[in-house]
Coordinates of C-alpha atoms and ligand atoms in Angstrom, one line a residue:
M1 CA 0.0 0.2 -0.2
R2 CA 1.2 3.3 -0.8
C3 CA 1.7 5.8 2.0
S4 CA -1.0 8.8 1.8
G5 CA 0.5 11.1 4.7
R6 CA 3.1 12.8 6.1
I7 CA 2.4 11.7 9.9
H8 CA 4.2 8.3 11.1
V9 CA 3.5 7.0 14.4
T10 CA 6.4 4.7 16.2
C11 CA 6.3 3.1 19.2
E12 CA 8.9 4.3 21.5
G13 CA 8.8 0.6 23.2
N14 CA 9.8 -1.4 20.1
G15 CA 10.5 0.4 18.0
S16 CA 7.4 -0.6 15.0
T17 CA 6.7 2.6 12.4
V18 CA 4.0 2.8 10.4
C19 CA 2.0 5.3 8.1
S20 CA -0.7 6.9 9.7
R21 CA -3.0 5.9 7.0
R22 CA -1.9 2.3 7.8
L23 CA -2.4 2.5 11.5
Q24 CA -6.4 3.4 10.7
S25 CA -6.6 -0.3 7.7
A26 CA -4.4 -2.1 10.6
P27 CA -4.7 -1.5 13.9
H28 CA -3.0 -3.9 15.7
Y29 CA 0.0 -1.8 15.4
F30 CA -1.8 0.8 17.6
T31 CA -3.1 -2.4 20.3
Q32 CA 0.8 -3.0 20.0
S33 CA 2.1 -0.2 20.7
K34 CA -0.3 0.8 23.5
D35 CA 0.2 -3.0 25.1
C36 CA 3.6 -2.5 25.6
G37 CA 3.0 0.1 27.6
Y38 CA 5.0 2.7 26.0
K39 CA 4.8 6.7 24.3
V40 CA 3.3 6.7 21.4
K41 CA 5.6 8.5 18.9
T42 CA 4.3 11.4 15.9
I43 CA 7.2 12.1 13.3
I44 CA 6.0 14.4 11.0
E45 CA 7.7 13.4 7.6
M46 CA 9.8 16.4 6.0
T47 CA 9.2 18.5 3.1
N48 CA 12.1 18.3 0.8
Q49 CA 12.5 21.9 2.2
E50 CA 13.9 20.8 4.7
I51 CA 16.2 18.2 3.2
A52 CA 17.3 20.3 1.5
Q53 CA 17.9 22.8 4.1
I54 CA 19.8 20.0 6.4
L55 CA 22.4 19.0 3.6
V56 CA 23.1 22.3 3.0
H57 CA 23.7 22.7 7.2
I58 CA 26.0 19.3 7.2
S59 CA 27.7 21.0 4.1
E60 CA 29.0 24.0 5.8
I61 CA 30.3 22.8 9.1
L62 CA 31.9 19.9 7.0
D63 CA 33.5 22.8 5.3
I64 CA 34.5 24.8 8.2
Q65 CA 35.9 21.9 9.3
G66 CA 37.9 21.6 6.7
E67 CA 36.5 18.6 5.4
N68 CA 37.0 16.8 1.5
P69 CA 36.0 19.4 -0.7
F70 CA 34.3 16.5 -2.7
K71 CA 32.4 15.3 0.0
I72 CA 31.0 19.1 0.4
R73 CA 30.3 18.9 -3.1
A74 CA 28.4 15.7 -3.0
Y75 CA 25.5 17.3 -0.1
I76 CA 25.6 20.9 -2.0
K77 CA 24.2 19.3 -5.0
A78 CA 21.9 16.7 -3.6
S79 CA 20.0 19.7 -1.9
Q80 CA 20.1 21.6 -5.1
T81 CA 18.6 18.2 -6.7
I82 CA 15.9 18.1 -4.3
E83 CA 15.1 22.1 -4.0
N84 CA 14.1 21.4 -7.9
L85 CA 11.8 18.1 -7.2
T86 CA 8.6 18.6 -8.8
Y87 CA 7.3 16.0 -6.1
Q88 CA 8.0 15.3 -2.0
L89 CA 10.2 12.8 -2.0
S90 CA 7.9 11.2 1.1
S91 CA 5.7 10.2 -1.8
I92 CA 8.6 8.2 -3.1
E93 CA 7.3 4.8 -2.1
D94 CA 10.6 2.9 -2.6
K95 CA 12.8 5.1 -0.8
K96 CA 15.9 2.7 -2.4
R97 CA 14.6 4.9 -6.5
I98 CA 15.8 8.0 -4.7
A99 CA 19.7 6.6 -5.4
E100 CA 18.6 6.8 -8.6
L101 CA 18.4 10.8 -8.7
P102 CA 20.9 13.2 -10.3
G103 CA 23.3 13.9 -7.9
I104 CA 22.2 12.0 -5.0
G105 CA 24.8 9.0 -4.4
E106 CA 24.6 5.9 -2.5
G107 CA 25.9 7.7 0.9
I108 CA 23.6 10.3 1.0
A109 CA 20.3 9.0 -0.5
K110 CA 21.2 6.9 3.1
K111 CA 20.6 9.6 4.9
I112 CA 17.8 11.3 3.3
K113 CA 15.6 7.6 3.6
E114 CA 16.4 7.6 7.3
L115 CA 15.5 11.4 7.6
L116 CA 12.3 10.4 6.4
E117 CA 11.5 7.6 8.1
T118 CA 12.6 8.3 11.8
G119 CA 12.2 12.8 11.1
K120 CA 16.1 12.5 12.3
L121 CA 19.7 11.6 11.4
K122 CA 21.6 10.5 13.6
Y123 CA 24.9 11.9 11.7
Y124 CA 23.3 15.0 11.4
E125 CA 23.0 15.2 15.1
D126 CA 26.8 14.1 15.7
L127 CA 27.9 16.7 13.5
K128 CA 25.9 19.4 15.1
K129 CA 27.6 18.6 18.6
S130 CA 30.8 19.5 16.6
E131 CA 32.5 23.2 18.1
Y132 CA 32.6 24.4 14.7
A133 CA 28.6 23.5 14.1
P134 CA 27.6 27.2 15.6
L135 CA 30.3 29.1 13.2
T136 CA 27.9 28.1 10.2
E137 CA 26.3 31.4 11.3
F138 CA 29.5 33.4 10.6
L139 CA 29.1 32.0 6.5
K140 CA 25.7 34.5 6.3
I141 CA 28.3 37.8 7.0
P142 CA 29.6 39.0 3.4
G143 CA 33.3 38.9 3.9
M144 CA 33.8 35.6 5.7
G145 CA 33.9 32.6 4.2
P146 CA 34.6 29.0 6.1
K147 CA 38.6 29.4 6.0
H148 CA 38.0 32.3 8.2
A149 CA 35.9 31.5 10.1
K150 CA 37.7 28.4 11.6
L151 CA 40.7 30.6 11.8
V152 CA 38.8 33.1 14.3
H153 CA 37.9 29.8 15.5
D154 CA 41.1 28.7 16.3
T155 CA 43.1 31.4 16.9
L156 CA 40.3 33.9 19.1
G157 CA 38.4 31.2 20.5
I158 CA 35.5 33.3 18.6
R159 CA 32.0 31.1 19.0
T160 CA 29.2 33.6 18.3
V161 CA 28.8 36.8 16.2
E162 CA 28.4 39.1 19.0
Q163 CA 31.8 38.1 19.7
L164 CA 33.2 38.6 16.3
Q165 CA 32.1 42.0 16.2
K166 CA 33.1 42.9 19.4
A167 CA 37.2 41.7 18.1
A168 CA 36.5 43.2 14.7
Q169 CA 35.7 46.8 16.0
Q170 CA 38.7 46.5 19.1
G171 CA 40.7 45.7 15.9
K172 CA 41.7 42.0 17.4
L173 CA 40.9 40.9 13.4
R174 CA 43.4 42.2 11.3
G175 CA 46.7 40.5 11.7
L176 CA 45.6 37.2 11.9
Y177 CA 46.8 35.3 8.6
G178 CA 45.4 36.2 5.7
L179 CA 43.3 39.2 7.5
G180 CA 43.4 42.4 7.4
E181 CA 42.1 46.0 8.6
K182 CA 40.1 45.8 5.1
V183 CA 39.0 42.9 5.7
E184 CA 37.7 43.6 9.2
Q185 CA 36.2 46.4 8.4
N186 CA 34.0 44.2 5.5
I187 CA 32.8 41.8 8.6
L188 CA 31.9 44.4 11.0
Q189 CA 29.7 45.9 7.7
G190 CA 28.6 42.7 7.1
I191 CA 27.4 41.5 10.0
Q192 CA 25.2 45.3 10.6
Q193 CA 23.9 44.3 6.8
V194 CA 22.9 41.1 8.7
Q195 CA 21.3 42.1 11.4
K196 CA 19.3 44.9 9.7
Y197 CA 18.0 41.8 7.5
K198 CA 17.1 40.0 10.3
E199 CA 15.2 42.4 11.7
R200 CA 10.9 42.0 11.1
L201 CA 10.1 45.6 9.5
P202 CA 7.1 46.3 9.8
L203 CA 3.8 46.0 7.5
A204 CA 3.4 49.3 6.2
F205 CA 7.0 49.6 5.1
I206 CA 7.2 46.7 3.0
Y207 CA 3.6 46.0 1.8
P208 CA 3.7 49.2 -0.5
R209 CA 6.9 47.9 -2.0
A210 CA 5.9 44.5 -2.2
Q211 CA 2.7 45.8 -4.1
N212 CA 5.2 47.5 -6.5
I213 CA 7.3 44.8 -7.5
L214 CA 3.9 42.3 -8.3
E215 CA 2.3 45.0 -10.3
E216 CA 6.3 45.1 -12.3
M217 CA 6.3 41.0 -12.6
K218 CA 2.3 41.2 -13.9
K219 CA 3.2 42.6 -17.1
V220 CA 5.8 40.3 -17.1
K221 CA 4.4 38.0 -20.7
A222 CA 5.5 34.7 -19.0
V223 CA 3.8 35.6 -15.6
K224 CA -0.2 33.7 -15.7
Q225 CA -0.9 34.3 -11.7
I226 CA 0.4 36.4 -9.2
T227 CA 0.0 36.0 -5.4
L228 CA 1.3 37.8 -2.2
A229 CA 1.9 34.9 0.0
G230 CA 3.8 34.1 3.6
S231 CA 3.3 36.8 6.6
L232 CA 2.8 39.7 3.9
R233 CA -1.0 37.7 2.6
R234 CA -1.7 37.4 6.2
M235 CA -1.1 41.1 6.9
R236 CA 0.6 40.6 10.2
E237 CA 2.0 43.3 11.7
T238 CA 6.0 43.0 11.1
I239 CA 7.4 41.1 7.5
A240 CA 10.3 38.9 8.2
D241 CA 10.6 39.1 3.8
A242 CA 8.4 39.1 1.4
D243 CA 7.1 36.6 -0.5
I244 CA 5.1 36.5 -4.1
L245 CA 4.0 33.5 -5.8
V246 CA 3.9 32.9 -9.5
S247 CA 2.3 30.4 -11.4
A248 CA 4.0 30.3 -15.3
D249 CA 5.3 27.6 -17.9
K250 CA 8.6 29.0 -18.2
P251 CA 9.6 29.5 -15.2
K252 CA 13.5 30.9 -16.7
K253 CA 12.3 34.3 -18.4
V254 CA 10.2 35.1 -14.6
M255 CA 13.2 34.7 -13.2
E256 CA 15.4 36.8 -15.5
A257 CA 12.7 39.6 -15.3
F258 CA 12.8 39.3 -11.1
V259 CA 16.3 39.6 -10.6
N260 CA 16.6 42.2 -13.1
L261 CA 13.4 44.3 -11.6
P262 CA 14.9 48.3 -11.0
Q263 CA 13.8 47.4 -7.4
T264 CA 16.7 44.7 -7.6
Q265 CA 20.2 45.7 -5.2
K266 CA 21.2 42.3 -4.4
V267 CA 20.5 38.6 -6.0
V268 CA 20.7 36.2 -3.4
A269 CA 19.5 33.3 -5.1
K270 CA 18.0 32.5 -8.7
G271 CA 16.8 29.5 -9.6
N272 CA 13.6 27.7 -11.5
T273 CA 11.6 27.2 -8.6
K274 CA 12.6 30.1 -6.7
S275 CA 14.7 33.1 -6.2
S276 CA 15.6 35.6 -3.5
I277 CA 16.3 39.3 -4.2
V278 CA 17.5 42.1 -1.4
T279 CA 15.8 45.3 -2.4
K280 CA 17.6 48.6 -2.9
D281 CA 15.4 49.3 0.5
G282 CA 16.6 47.0 2.5
F283 CA 14.1 43.6 2.7
Q284 CA 14.5 39.5 0.7
V285 CA 11.6 38.8 -1.7
D286 CA 11.8 35.6 -2.1
L287 CA 9.8 34.0 -5.7
R288 CA 8.5 31.7 -6.2
V289 CA 7.2 29.8 -9.6
V290 CA 4.5 26.7 -9.7
K291 CA 3.1 25.0 -12.7
P292 CA -0.8 26.5 -13.2
E293 CA -2.0 23.8 -12.2
S294 CA -0.3 23.7 -8.6
F295 CA -1.2 27.8 -8.0
G296 CA -4.0 27.1 -5.6
A297 CA -1.9 24.8 -3.9
A298 CA 1.0 26.7 -3.7
S299 CA -0.8 29.5 -2.8
H300 CA -2.3 28.5 0.6
Y301 CA 1.2 26.6 1.5
F302 CA 3.5 30.2 0.8
T303 CA 0.9 31.7 2.9
G304 CA 0.7 29.9 5.6
S305 CA 1.8 29.8 8.5
K306 CA 3.4 27.1 8.9
A307 CA 0.9 26.6 12.0
H308 CA -2.3 26.7 10.4
N309 CA -1.0 24.4 6.6
I310 CA 0.1 21.4 9.8
R311 CA -3.2 20.9 10.4
I312 CA -4.3 21.2 7.0
R313 CA -2.3 18.8 5.9
S314 CA -3.2 16.5 9.0
L315 CA -6.7 17.4 8.5
G316 CA -5.7 15.1 4.2
I317 CA -4.4 12.2 6.2
D318 CA -7.2 11.8 8.2
N319 CA -9.8 11.7 4.9
G320 CA -6.3 9.8 3.4
L321 CA -5.2 12.6 1.0
K322 CA -1.7 14.0 0.7
V323 CA -1.9 17.8 0.9
N324 CA 1.6 20.0 -0.4
E325 CA 2.3 22.7 -2.5
Y326 CA 1.8 20.7 -5.7
G327 CA -1.8 20.1 -4.8
V328 CA -4.3 17.1 -3.0
F329 CA -3.7 14.0 -4.0
R330 CA -5.5 10.4 -3.0
G331 CA -2.4 8.6 -3.9
E332 CA -1.0 9.1 -7.2
K333 CA -4.2 10.8 -8.5
S334 CA -4.2 14.7 -8.1
I335 CA -7.6 15.7 -6.6
A336 CA -7.3 19.1 -5.9
G337 CA -4.7 22.4 -6.5
K338 CA -5.5 25.0 -9.1
T339 CA -7.0 27.0 -6.3
E340 CA -7.6 27.7 -2.9
E341 CA -11.0 27.0 -2.4
E342 CA -10.4 23.5 -4.2
V343 CA -8.0 22.9 -1.5
F344 CA -9.9 23.8 1.4
K345 CA -13.0 21.6 0.5
S346 CA -11.0 18.5 -0.1
V347 CA -10.3 18.8 3.4
G348 CA -14.4 19.6 4.0
L349 CA -14.2 22.9 4.4
P350 CA -14.6 26.5 3.2
F351 CA -12.0 29.5 2.3
I352 CA -10.5 30.5 5.3
A353 CA -9.2 34.2 4.6
P354 CA -5.8 34.6 4.7
E355 CA -5.7 37.5 7.7
L356 CA -7.0 34.3 10.4
R357 CA -4.9 31.5 8.9
E358 CA -2.8 31.3 12.1
D359 CA -4.3 28.0 13.7
Q360 CA -6.1 30.2 16.4
G361 CA -9.2 28.5 16.0
E362 CA -10.6 29.6 12.5
I363 CA -10.0 25.2 11.5
E364 CA -12.5 24.6 14.5
A365 CA -14.9 27.7 13.1
A366 CA -14.6 26.4 9.5
Q367 CA -15.8 23.0 10.9
S368 CA -18.7 24.1 12.4
G369 CA -19.6 26.6 10.1
K370 CA -18.6 29.9 13.1
L371 CA -16.4 31.7 11.0
P372 CA -16.5 35.3 10.8
S373 CA -17.5 37.2 8.2
L374 CA -14.7 40.0 9.0
I375 CA -15.2 43.5 8.1
E376 CA -13.8 44.7 5.0
L377 CA -12.6 48.2 3.7
K378 CA -16.0 49.1 1.9
H379 CA -17.8 48.5 4.9
I380 CA -15.7 51.9 6.5
K381 CA -17.8 54.8 6.4
G382 CA -15.8 57.5 7.7
D383 CA -12.8 58.0 10.1
L384 CA -13.0 59.2 13.7
H385 CA -9.6 60.6 14.3
V386 CA -7.8 62.9 12.0
H387 CA -5.6 66.0 12.1
S388 CA -5.4 69.7 10.5
D389 CA -3.1 72.4 10.3
W390 CA -4.7 73.3 13.1
T391 CA -2.3 71.3 15.2
D392 CA 0.7 69.2 14.2
G393 CA -1.2 68.1 10.7
N394 CA -0.2 69.0 7.2
N395 CA -3.8 69.5 5.6
T396 CA -6.4 72.0 5.9
I397 CA -9.5 70.7 7.6
E398 CA -11.3 71.4 4.0
E399 CA -8.4 69.1 2.2
M400 CA -9.0 66.3 4.6
A401 CA -12.8 65.9 4.5
K402 CA -12.4 66.7 0.8
A403 CA -9.6 63.6 0.5
A404 CA -12.1 62.0 3.2
K405 CA -15.2 62.5 0.5
K406 CA -12.7 61.3 -2.3
R407 CA -12.7 57.6 -0.3
G408 CA -16.6 57.5 -0.6
Y409 CA -16.5 58.4 3.2
K410 CA -20.1 59.8 4.8
Y411 CA -17.9 61.6 8.0
I412 CA -14.6 62.7 9.2
A413 CA -14.1 63.7 12.7
I414 CA -11.3 66.2 13.1
C415 CA -9.5 65.2 16.8
D416 CA -6.6 67.5 16.7
H417 CA -4.5 67.8 19.9
S418 CA -5.4 69.7 23.1
P419 CA -3.1 71.3 24.4
A420 CA -0.9 69.4 26.8
V421 CA 1.2 67.5 23.9
G422 CA 3.1 70.7 24.0
I423 CA 5.0 70.5 20.3
T424 CA 1.3 70.0 18.5
N425 CA 0.4 73.2 18.8
G426 CA -2.6 72.0 20.9
L427 CA -6.4 73.9 21.0
T428 CA -7.1 75.7 24.1
E429 CA -10.3 76.4 24.5
E430 CA -10.0 79.6 22.5
R431 CA -8.9 78.0 20.1
L432 CA -11.2 74.5 19.8
L433 CA -14.6 77.1 19.8
K434 CA -13.4 79.1 16.9
Q435 CA -12.2 75.4 14.9
I436 CA -16.3 74.0 15.7
K437 CA -17.3 77.7 14.3
E438 CA -15.5 76.7 11.4
I439 CA -16.4 73.5 10.7
G440 CA -20.1 74.2 10.9
N441 CA -19.2 76.7 8.0
L442 CA -17.4 74.2 6.4
N443 CA -20.1 71.9 6.7
K444 CA -23.1 74.1 4.8
K445 CA -20.6 74.0 2.3
L446 CA -20.5 70.5 1.5
K447 CA -22.6 67.7 0.1
D448 CA -23.8 63.8 1.2
F449 CA -20.8 64.3 4.1
K450 CA -20.2 65.9 7.3
I451 CA -17.5 67.1 9.9
L452 CA -17.7 65.9 13.0
C453 CA -15.9 68.2 16.1
G454 CA -14.0 66.3 18.0
I455 CA -10.8 66.5 20.0
E456 CA -8.2 63.8 20.9
V457 CA -8.1 65.6 24.2
D458 CA -4.4 64.5 26.0
I459 CA -5.1 62.2 30.1
R460 CA -3.1 63.9 31.9
S461 CA -0.4 61.7 34.4
N462 CA -3.2 62.8 37.5
S463 CA -5.8 61.4 34.8
Q464 CA -7.4 64.3 34.4
L465 CA -8.0 65.1 31.3
D466 CA -6.9 68.6 29.2
L467 CA -9.9 70.2 28.7
E468 CA -12.8 71.1 31.1
D469 CA -16.4 69.3 30.6
E470 CA -17.9 72.5 29.6
V471 CA -15.8 72.5 26.6
L472 CA -15.6 68.7 25.8
K473 CA -19.7 68.1 26.2
K474 CA -20.0 70.6 23.0
L475 CA -18.1 68.3 20.8
D476 CA -19.4 65.5 18.6
V477 CA -16.9 62.5 19.4
V478 CA -14.0 63.2 22.5
V479 CA -10.6 60.7 21.8
A480 CA -9.5 60.3 25.1
A481 CA -5.2 59.7 24.5
V482 CA -2.3 59.3 26.8
H483 CA 0.7 61.3 26.1
T484 CA 3.1 61.9 28.4
K485 CA 4.6 60.0 31.7
F486 CA 5.2 56.8 30.2
S487 CA 6.7 54.7 33.3
Q488 CA 3.5 55.2 35.4
P489 CA 3.5 51.7 37.3
K490 CA 0.6 49.5 36.1
D491 CA -1.9 50.2 38.4
E492 CA -1.5 53.6 38.6
M493 CA -1.6 54.0 34.7
T494 CA -4.5 51.3 34.6
K495 CA -6.3 53.9 36.7
R496 CA -5.3 56.5 34.7
I497 CA -6.9 55.7 31.9
I498 CA -9.9 54.2 33.6
K499 CA -10.9 57.4 35.3
A500 CA -11.0 58.9 31.6
I501 CA -13.0 56.0 30.4
E502 CA -15.5 56.8 33.1
N503 CA -16.1 60.5 32.4
P504 CA -19.3 60.8 30.4
N505 CA -18.1 63.0 27.8
V506 CA -14.7 60.6 26.7
D507 CA -16.1 58.0 23.3
I508 CA -13.2 56.9 22.7
L509 CA -10.3 55.3 24.2
A510 CA -7.9 56.2 21.2
H511 CA -4.4 54.2 21.0
P512 CA -4.7 52.3 23.8
T513 CA -1.7 50.9 24.8
G514 CA 0.7 52.9 23.6
R515 CA 3.0 50.9 21.3
L516 CA 5.5 52.1 18.8
I517 CA 6.2 48.8 16.8
G518 CA 10.0 48.2 16.7
K519 CA 10.5 51.2 18.7
R520 CA 8.2 51.3 21.8
E521 CA 6.9 48.4 23.9
P522 CA 3.5 48.9 24.9
Y523 CA 2.9 50.9 28.3
Q524 CA 2.1 49.2 31.5
V525 CA -1.5 49.0 31.5
D526 CA -4.3 45.7 32.8
M527 CA -6.2 45.8 29.3
D528 CA -8.7 43.3 30.8
R529 CA -9.6 45.7 33.1
I530 CA -9.2 48.8 30.6
M531 CA -11.6 46.8 28.9
D532 CA -14.0 46.0 31.2
A533 CA -14.7 49.8 32.3
C534 CA -14.9 50.5 28.5
K535 CA -18.1 47.7 28.8
A536 CA -19.4 48.8 31.8
N537 CA -19.6 52.4 30.6
G538 CA -20.4 51.8 26.5
K539 CA -17.0 53.2 25.4
V540 CA -14.9 52.6 21.9
L541 CA -11.5 51.1 21.6
E542 CA -9.7 52.8 18.9
L543 CA -8.0 50.5 17.0
N544 CA -5.0 53.4 15.8
A545 CA -4.0 52.3 11.9
Y546 CA -1.1 54.8 12.1
P547 CA 1.6 52.4 11.1
E548 CA 3.9 51.7 13.7
R549 CA 1.0 52.0 16.0
L550 CA -1.8 49.4 14.9
D551 CA -2.7 50.0 18.8
L552 CA -5.2 47.7 19.1
S553 CA -2.7 44.5 18.2
D554 CA -4.8 41.5 16.4
L555 CA -4.7 40.4 19.8
N556 CA -6.4 42.5 21.6
C557 CA -8.9 43.0 19.0
R558 CA -10.0 39.4 19.6
K559 CA -10.1 40.1 23.1
A560 CA -13.0 43.4 22.8
K561 CA -14.8 41.2 20.7
E562 CA -15.3 38.5 22.9
K563 CA -16.2 41.6 25.7
G564 CA -18.4 42.6 23.7
I565 CA -16.5 46.1 23.1
K566 CA -17.0 48.3 20.3
I567 CA -14.4 49.2 18.2
A568 CA -13.7 52.7 16.1
I569 CA -11.2 52.4 13.2
S570 CA -9.0 55.2 12.6
T571 CA -6.0 56.3 11.3
D572 CA -5.2 59.1 12.9
A573 CA -4.2 60.9 9.8
H574 CA -1.6 63.7 9.9
R575 CA -2.4 64.6 6.4
D576 CA -4.8 63.6 3.4
A577 CA -2.8 60.6 1.8
H578 CA -2.2 58.9 5.1
L579 CA -6.5 58.6 4.9
E580 CA -4.9 55.3 2.9
W581 CA -3.4 53.4 6.4
M582 CA -7.2 52.6 7.1
K583 CA -6.1 49.1 4.9
F584 CA -3.7 48.8 7.4
G585 CA -6.5 49.0 10.5
V586 CA -8.6 46.7 9.1
A587 CA -6.7 44.4 8.1
T588 CA -5.5 44.5 11.4
A589 CA -9.0 43.7 12.3
K590 CA -10.0 40.7 10.1
R591 CA -6.8 39.2 11.8
G592 CA -8.3 39.9 15.4
W593 CA -11.6 38.0 13.9
I594 CA -13.2 41.6 14.0
E595 CA -17.1 42.2 11.8
P596 CA -18.7 44.8 10.3
Q597 CA -21.3 45.5 13.5
D598 CA -18.1 45.3 15.8
V599 CA -16.8 48.6 14.3
I600 CA -18.8 52.2 14.3
N601 CA -17.6 53.7 11.7
T602 CA -19.6 51.5 9.6
L603 CA -21.9 53.0 11.1
S604 CA -24.3 55.7 8.7
L605 CA -23.8 59.1 9.8
S606 CA -27.1 59.1 11.7
K607 CA -26.7 55.9 13.2
L608 CA -23.2 57.1 14.7
L609 CA -24.5 60.2 16.0
K610 CA -26.5 58.5 18.3
L611 CA -24.0 55.8 19.2
L612 CA -21.9 58.6 20.3
G613 CA -25.1 60.3 22.3
Q614 CA -25.7 63.7 20.0
Ligands
LIG701 P1 7.8 36.0 8.0 O1 8.9 36.0 7.0 O2 8.7 35.4 9.1 O3 6.9 37.4 7.9 O4 7.2 34.8 7.9 P2 5.8 33.7 6.8 O5 5.0 33.0 7.0 O6 6.0 34.9 5.7 O7 7.4 32.9 6.4 P3 8.2 32.3 5.6 O8 9.1 33.5 4.1 O9 9.4 31.7 6.7 O10 7.0 31.1 4.9 C1 6.3 31.7 4.0 C2 5.4 30.2 4.0 O11 5.6 29.5 3.6 C3 4.7 29.8 5.8 O12 3.8 31.2 6.4 C4 4.6 28.5 5.4 C5 5.7 28.4 4.4 N1 6.5 27.3 5.1 C6 7.3 27.7 5.0 N2 8.2 26.6 5.6 C7 7.2 25.8 5.8 C8 7.8 24.4 6.5 O13 9.0 23.9 7.3 N3 7.0 23.8 6.7 C9 5.2 24.1 6.2 N4 4.4 23.3 6.2 N5 5.4 25.6 5.8 C10 6.3 26.0 5.6
LIG702 CA1 8.2 35.3 4.2

């Protein structure tokens, strides 16, 4: 019988291994495992990608150890062969046939068989214990080869990138055999470059740039279908590298165009199925090409997340199916793969939005028909937190209103700063009253659109609001926020914010945790208590779509929804172009399972005003 799945079960007692499908048809294996009183171990078979990575790592360790170059080359060649296969090695029934693949000799074939059957390789496990194994990290640094890695280790005892950086900064590398000052500088620069690429970058930085690359690639004739994939398609708040997937019959032409894009700074790898570049903006883009019949399966696989994929794959196994990036297979026969819908259907599920694919309950929800009807950009009817040139914004109120109207919105709330936020030329009571008057005049000119009078009032460190209640009462919408003394102890900060929530004039708590992604951690605050206070007082939490904020986070959105708290998705725009950021707010809300009815700025103007108590 042919193995259809990726899961094998091994009994640690008697060592017998059986494919999960056989397990169903031959339950005696299971009984045998249970009877001997040992744990049953589940092994997930390795993908080609995982096996290739191990072979490359072996070659690198051997290289640093100064092994025979032919032996090293053999591992590299084998890994390349495997990466370029158009089927999974795990699907080969007679594993002896692995040795027949071009560039794979008897010795390596045996090791691959061991990996496939046990999920481990003893030779590799032993090799990883070598003193040289940690040095493979050095090979990622431009300017560092295996000889240099061994040299700095053997002479200076350097084992980590941090130690290497320190030694280079102290000028300890120069003078070592073959190393000059120039090489030392190159190594330092290389380390910086690697550290930069290692960082996760904000979604809003990578998204438009990746979109440009996508548009550029769409113009290539050989490209049939194209999509973003990976964390970028799932709209995670930070991205390590951008993934793009293409279907084509002539992959060479696609790859040629990709590595020659005007955005390319450096080509990291170029192959027929996968190429990687580093863009001039300093982030990596991986582009993969598959056959059109596999586009749906590959879109699903490379969109991830890995945790979601593993769940889908094991659902496949339960149904006697193999799900991978090439398609869905019953035995040899492909039963799905052209579209993602087909893939989901094959395992008995409806389509699951990419933003939900994190194995955070989406599969169970899909199985029980309880997937949320997610919020979309088209549901948004206005923006409830924007600034103007009255404080630190760049555009006039009228310009902001016109830009919002052009987006199809029905309303916008001008929420400039209050005086405590010193650098922003905050509105005093007197200026705020003037602004209300101006907005009144503008509203007379605008048709089918309303500018709401608002304020982003500061919650002072003593928990008082920065403007008198008598003034706040005159406004359509009051957004309250913390801008100072972020270091208050948790209890103090929580009480400070709750006091503001309890003020009857406050409608919305803006950027509730104060985080700046990659720059500032959230302040210490008890979000459960904040949310409970919002619920008790009928107040709204803002999902601030400003790219470095995305605050509430996806997880906090989900928590707020569970507690029955309404959300306002607002851009905090400081110029008209910033209104565009709504899409990142909506994406984050989708990741938080938010539906249109959870969001107050999906309401019509009259319903919104009613909710705000106007
Ligand atoms: P990132 O790049 O860290 O922001 O996050 P992702 O999700 O884009 O991760 P990446 O670029 O490593 O891989 C893209 C997708 O490919 C990932 O979401 C799922 C799939 N994938 C990658 N490696 C594996 C793997 O070893 N097993 C499985 N099942 N899926 C994988
Ligand atoms: Ca990625």
